[in-house]
């Protein structure tokens, strides 16, 4: 079975400071991992994905994540937060031979203070 | 590429009524997914299609729920005899047939259902 645990339900940072959103995964197989972002009343947008190539993955809007197998983690980071980054972030795992079905974490709400 | 389109975006219905949501995937995407998201939770998988074939259904999809994709293009999700617990956002997503690991799945903006 596969699952993801997002360790913080809410993170608050000041504009211009670093962002760290934590995610641990559990998978019996080598997983594919994703981060999606959801702005209020909007659908989900893919930020980045890990598919067993480079362990450091760069995404859109300056976000990146590092796959650490030994720690079963896939934390999302950004060097400098912007007000427009305020949103809900989901860590997601999938298994490629299960039809691409995605398993979502509970989400982390990111607030950015001026 | 116009993205995944869902209609209606919002629906308020009385308990016991039937509702239907429509999803138009990105053209030429073979796979189409339905997810449900309740407030404060991550989306949960409901079902998916490969072309017109429904390949998997979650146990969340009770007998009151039915999804179709008759011509392998658009899809409908019907909920019969709605209950207040059905209130949620229903998300549709699509992707090309998965040839490699981590194929990107593209989501629509969702259809909000409120059952009163």
Tab-separated table of C-alpha atoms in Angstrom:
chain	number	residue	atom	x	y	z
A	1	UNK	CA	0.000	0.000	0.000
A	2	UNK	CA	1.061	3.560	-0.593
A	3	UNK	CA	0.476	6.644	1.497
A	4	UNK	CA	1.826	10.116	2.134
A	5	UNK	CA	1.953	12.088	5.348
A	6	UNK	CA	2.261	15.847	5.313
A	7	UNK	CA	3.772	16.731	8.631
A	8	UNK	CA	2.299	20.243	8.948
A	9	UNK	CA	-1.297	21.184	8.323
A	10	UNK	CA	-0.424	24.879	8.298
A	11	UNK	CA	2.821	26.792	7.691
A	12	UNK	CA	3.185	30.552	8.004
A	13	UNK	CA	6.186	32.481	6.655
A	14	UNK	CA	7.058	36.087	5.970
A	15	UNK	CA	7.475	37.293	2.424
A	16	UNK	CA	11.067	36.882	1.294
A	17	UNK	CA	11.891	34.097	3.760
A	18	UNK	CA	12.419	30.407	2.892
A	19	UNK	CA	9.582	27.916	2.607
A	20	UNK	CA	9.761	24.299	3.794
A	21	UNK	CA	6.765	21.973	3.440
A	22	UNK	CA	7.428	18.479	4.748
A	23	UNK	CA	6.239	15.192	3.280
A	24	UNK	CA	6.994	11.570	4.148
A	25	UNK	CA	5.848	8.731	1.963
A	26	UNK	CA	5.288	5.026	2.315
A	27	UNK	CA	5.457	2.718	-0.665
A	28	UNK	CA	6.181	-0.935	-1.273
A	29	UNK	CA	7.526	-0.058	-4.677
A	30	UNK	CA	9.736	2.655	-6.075
A	31	UNK	CA	7.251	5.513	-6.156
A	32	UNK	CA	6.569	8.460	-8.358
A	33	UNK	CA	6.092	11.556	-6.214
A	34	UNK	CA	4.485	14.881	-6.979
A	35	UNK	CA	3.677	18.210	-5.411
A	36	UNK	CA	0.464	19.934	-6.481
A	37	UNK	CA	-0.748	23.408	-5.491
A	38	UNK	CA	-4.358	24.512	-5.142
A	39	UNK	CA	-5.335	28.165	-4.930
A	40	UNK	CA	-8.748	29.019	-3.429
A	41	UNK	CA	-11.626	27.841	-5.596
A	42	UNK	CA	-9.212	26.601	-8.230
A	43	UNK	CA	-8.156	23.222	-9.509
A	44	UNK	CA	-4.862	21.522	-8.846
A	45	UNK	CA	-1.693	22.587	-10.603
A	46	UNK	CA	1.414	20.423	-10.839
A	47	UNK	CA	4.466	22.049	-9.257
A	48	UNK	CA	6.984	19.267	-9.835
A	49	UNK	CA	7.420	15.509	-10.033
A	50	UNK	CA	9.989	12.852	-9.195
A	51	UNK	CA	10.141	9.765	-11.400
A	52	UNK	CA	13.426	8.059	-10.412
A	53	UNK	CA	15.755	10.298	-12.380
A	54	UNK	CA	17.536	13.111	-10.528
A	55	UNK	CA	16.781	13.164	-6.812
A	56	UNK	CA	16.688	16.968	-6.735
A	57	UNK	CA	13.702	18.075	-8.757
A	58	UNK	CA	13.085	21.634	-9.884
A	59	UNK	CA	9.571	22.838	-10.517
A	60	UNK	CA	7.697	25.944	-11.467
A	61	UNK	CA	7.743	29.277	-9.621
A	62	UNK	CA	11.102	28.585	-7.961
A	63	UNK	CA	10.015	25.489	-6.019
A	64	UNK	CA	12.153	22.388	-5.710
A	65	UNK	CA	12.020	19.097	-3.832
A	66	UNK	CA	14.558	16.455	-2.903
A	67	UNK	CA	13.801	12.744	-2.914
A	68	UNK	CA	15.542	11.022	0.015
A	69	UNK	CA	14.958	7.304	-0.056
A	70	UNK	CA	16.741	6.648	3.239
A	71	UNK	CA	14.425	9.081	4.996
A	72	UNK	CA	11.353	8.313	2.826
A	73	UNK	CA	10.915	12.046	2.438
A	74	UNK	CA	10.081	14.437	-0.383
A	75	UNK	CA	10.124	17.903	1.182
A	76	UNK	CA	9.199	20.980	-0.866
A	77	UNK	CA	11.322	24.117	-0.582
A	78	UNK	CA	11.574	27.602	-1.995
A	79	UNK	CA	14.331	30.068	-1.134
A	80	UNK	CA	12.140	33.152	-0.927
A	81	UNK	CA	8.372	33.214	-0.426
A	82	UNK	CA	6.114	35.494	-2.435
A	83	UNK	CA	2.639	36.616	-1.485
A	84	UNK	CA	1.238	34.731	-4.476
A	85	UNK	CA	2.564	31.453	-3.010
A	86	UNK	CA	-0.205	31.454	-0.395
A	87	UNK	CA	-2.248	28.335	-1.199
A	88	UNK	CA	-2.854	24.694	-0.259
A	89	UNK	CA	-0.061	22.282	-1.176
A	90	UNK	CA	-0.484	18.552	-1.633
A	91	UNK	CA	2.180	15.868	-1.618
A	92	UNK	CA	1.136	12.983	-3.855
A	93	UNK	CA	2.368	9.460	-4.573
A	94	UNK	CA	1.503	7.147	-7.429
A	95	UNK	CA	2.470	3.738	-8.687
A	96	UNK	CA	2.895	3.645	-12.413
A	97	UNK	CA	1.346	0.232	-12.941
A	98	UNK	CA	-1.819	1.180	-11.059
A	99	UNK	CA	-3.201	3.265	-13.844
A	100	UNK	CA	-1.503	6.386	-12.609
A	101	UNK	CA	-3.925	6.664	-9.696
A	102	UNK	CA	-2.784	9.387	-7.309
A	103	UNK	CA	-2.784	9.146	-3.517
A	104	UNK	CA	-2.922	12.581	-1.884
A	105	UNK	CA	-1.701	13.780	1.471
A	106	UNK	CA	-3.964	15.833	3.712
A	107	UNK	CA	-2.495	19.095	2.473
A	108	UNK	CA	-0.479	21.942	3.976
A	109	UNK	CA	-1.892	25.436	3.953
A	110	UNK	CA	0.830	28.006	3.327
A	111	UNK	CA	0.271	31.552	4.558
A	112	UNK	CA	2.630	34.360	3.536
A	113	UNK	CA	2.756	37.485	5.685
A	114	UNK	CA	3.805	40.856	4.235
B	1	UNK	CA	-4.711	22.866	-25.369
B	2	UNK	CA	-7.719	24.258	-23.542
B	3	UNK	CA	-7.269	22.226	-20.363
B	4	UNK	CA	-9.744	20.024	-18.543
B	5	UNK	CA	-13.199	21.596	-18.463
B	6	UNK	CA	-15.907	20.809	-15.897
B	7	UNK	CA	-19.554	21.822	-15.781
B	8	UNK	CA	-21.369	23.054	-13.849
B	9	UNK	CA	-18.838	24.700	-11.568
B	10	UNK	CA	-21.351	24.989	-8.746
B	11	UNK	CA	-24.534	23.051	-8.001
B	12	UNK	CA	-26.907	23.380	-5.069
B	13	UNK	CA	-29.504	20.638	-4.850
B	14	UNK	CA	-32.046	19.344	-2.415
B	15	UNK	CA	-31.481	16.044	-0.700
B	16	UNK	CA	-32.884	13.205	-2.722
B	17	UNK	CA	-32.453	14.884	-6.114
B	18	UNK	CA	-30.185	13.567	-8.852
B	19	UNK	CA	-27.254	15.570	-10.172
B	20	UNK	CA	-24.936	15.118	-13.122
B	21	UNK	CA	-21.507	16.607	-13.720
B	22	UNK	CA	-19.720	16.710	-17.039
B	23	UNK	CA	-15.997	16.620	-17.745
B	24	UNK	CA	-14.274	17.383	-21.036
B	25	UNK	CA	-10.667	16.188	-20.870
B	26	UNK	CA	-7.718	17.532	-22.783
B	27	UNK	CA	-8.140	16.344	-26.348
B	28	UNK	CA	-6.351	13.091	-27.182
B	29	UNK	CA	-5.920	12.187	-23.528
B	30	UNK	CA	-6.854	8.533	-23.178
B	31	UNK	CA	-7.202	8.453	-19.413
B	32	UNK	CA	-9.842	10.274	-17.419
B	33	UNK	CA	-10.117	10.315	-13.636
B	34	UNK	CA	-12.715	11.417	-11.099
B	35	UNK	CA	-11.730	12.481	-7.587
B	36	UNK	CA	-13.737	13.848	-4.665
B	37	UNK	CA	-12.445	16.487	-2.261
B	38	UNK	CA	-14.155	17.495	0.969
B	39	UNK	CA	-13.264	20.591	2.974
B	40	UNK	CA	-9.873	20.357	4.646
B	41	UNK	CA	-8.973	17.069	2.969
B	42	UNK	CA	-6.907	15.982	0.011
B	43	UNK	CA	-8.673	14.632	-3.068
B	44	UNK	CA	-9.711	10.965	-2.974
B	45	UNK	CA	-9.768	8.718	-6.027
B	46	UNK	CA	-13.206	7.632	-7.248
B	47	UNK	CA	-12.757	6.021	-10.653
B	48	UNK	CA	-10.851	6.151	-13.913
B	49	UNK	CA	-11.325	5.348	-17.585
B	50	UNK	CA	-8.974	4.219	-20.289
B	51	UNK	CA	-10.803	5.450	-23.388
B	52	UNK	CA	-14.410	4.293	-22.850
B	53	UNK	CA	-13.546	1.437	-20.478
B	54	UNK	CA	-13.998	2.030	-16.756
B	55	UNK	CA	-10.976	0.209	-15.347
B	56	UNK	CA	-11.221	0.838	-11.639
B	57	UNK	CA	-13.793	2.030	-9.103
B	58	UNK	CA	-13.082	2.998	-5.524
B	59	UNK	CA	-15.127	1.617	-2.665
B	60	UNK	CA	-16.060	5.280	-2.091
B	61	UNK	CA	-18.204	5.039	-5.211
B	62	UNK	CA	-21.482	3.742	-3.811
B	63	UNK	CA	-24.324	2.322	-5.909
B	64	UNK	CA	-25.807	5.823	-6.116
B	65	UNK	CA	-22.822	6.995	-8.146
B	66	UNK	CA	-22.321	6.157	-11.792
B	67	UNK	CA	-19.712	7.399	-14.222
B	68	UNK	CA	-19.666	6.983	-17.973
B	69	UNK	CA	-17.423	7.849	-20.862
B	70	UNK	CA	-19.453	6.592	-23.797
B	71	UNK	CA	-17.268	7.613	-26.715
B	72	UNK	CA	-13.964	7.841	-24.961
B	73	UNK	CA	-14.081	11.622	-24.949
B	74	UNK	CA	-16.169	13.493	-22.365
B	75	UNK	CA	-17.361	11.842	-19.165
B	76	UNK	CA	-20.349	12.258	-16.858
B	77	UNK	CA	-20.628	11.566	-13.147
B	78	UNK	CA	-24.181	11.104	-11.891
B	79	UNK	CA	-25.210	11.005	-8.261
B	80	UNK	CA	-28.683	9.649	-7.581
B	81	UNK	CA	-30.754	10.380	-4.480
B	82	UNK	CA	-28.193	12.837	-3.165
B	83	UNK	CA	-27.376	12.931	0.532
B	84	UNK	CA	-25.825	15.718	2.582
B	85	UNK	CA	-22.638	13.669	2.851
B	86	UNK	CA	-22.228	13.973	-0.907
B	87	UNK	CA	-21.447	17.674	-0.526
B	88	UNK	CA	-17.917	18.046	-1.870
B	89	UNK	CA	-15.888	19.202	-4.823
B	90	UNK	CA	-15.746	16.688	-7.651
B	91	UNK	CA	-12.546	16.927	-9.616
B	92	UNK	CA	-11.945	15.558	-13.065
B	93	UNK	CA	-8.472	14.938	-14.463
B	94	UNK	CA	-6.956	13.521	-17.606
B	95	UNK	CA	-3.642	12.211	-18.851
B	96	UNK	CA	-2.152	10.575	-21.903
B	97	UNK	CA	-1.906	6.820	-21.733
B	98	UNK	CA	0.829	6.142	-19.265
B	99	UNK	CA	3.886	4.923	-21.110
B	100	UNK	CA	6.419	5.940	-18.540
B	101	UNK	CA	6.618	6.532	-14.839
B	102	UNK	CA	5.067	9.619	-13.357
B	103	UNK	CA	2.876	10.612	-16.248
B	104	UNK	CA	1.448	14.046	-15.547
B	105	UNK	CA	-2.233	14.177	-14.658
B	106	UNK	CA	-3.979	17.473	-15.409
B	107	UNK	CA	-6.899	18.582	-13.253
B	108	UNK	CA	-9.930	20.686	-13.997
B	109	UNK	CA	-11.168	23.394	-11.651
B	110	UNK	CA	-13.750	21.117	-10.102
B	111	UNK	CA	-17.511	21.069	-9.620
B	112	UNK	CA	-18.776	22.095	-6.209
B	113	UNK	CA	-21.838	20.230	-4.951
B	114	UNK	CA	-23.874	21.425	-1.991
B	115	UNK	CA	-26.746	19.217	-0.852
B	116	UNK	CA	-29.272	21.010	1.355
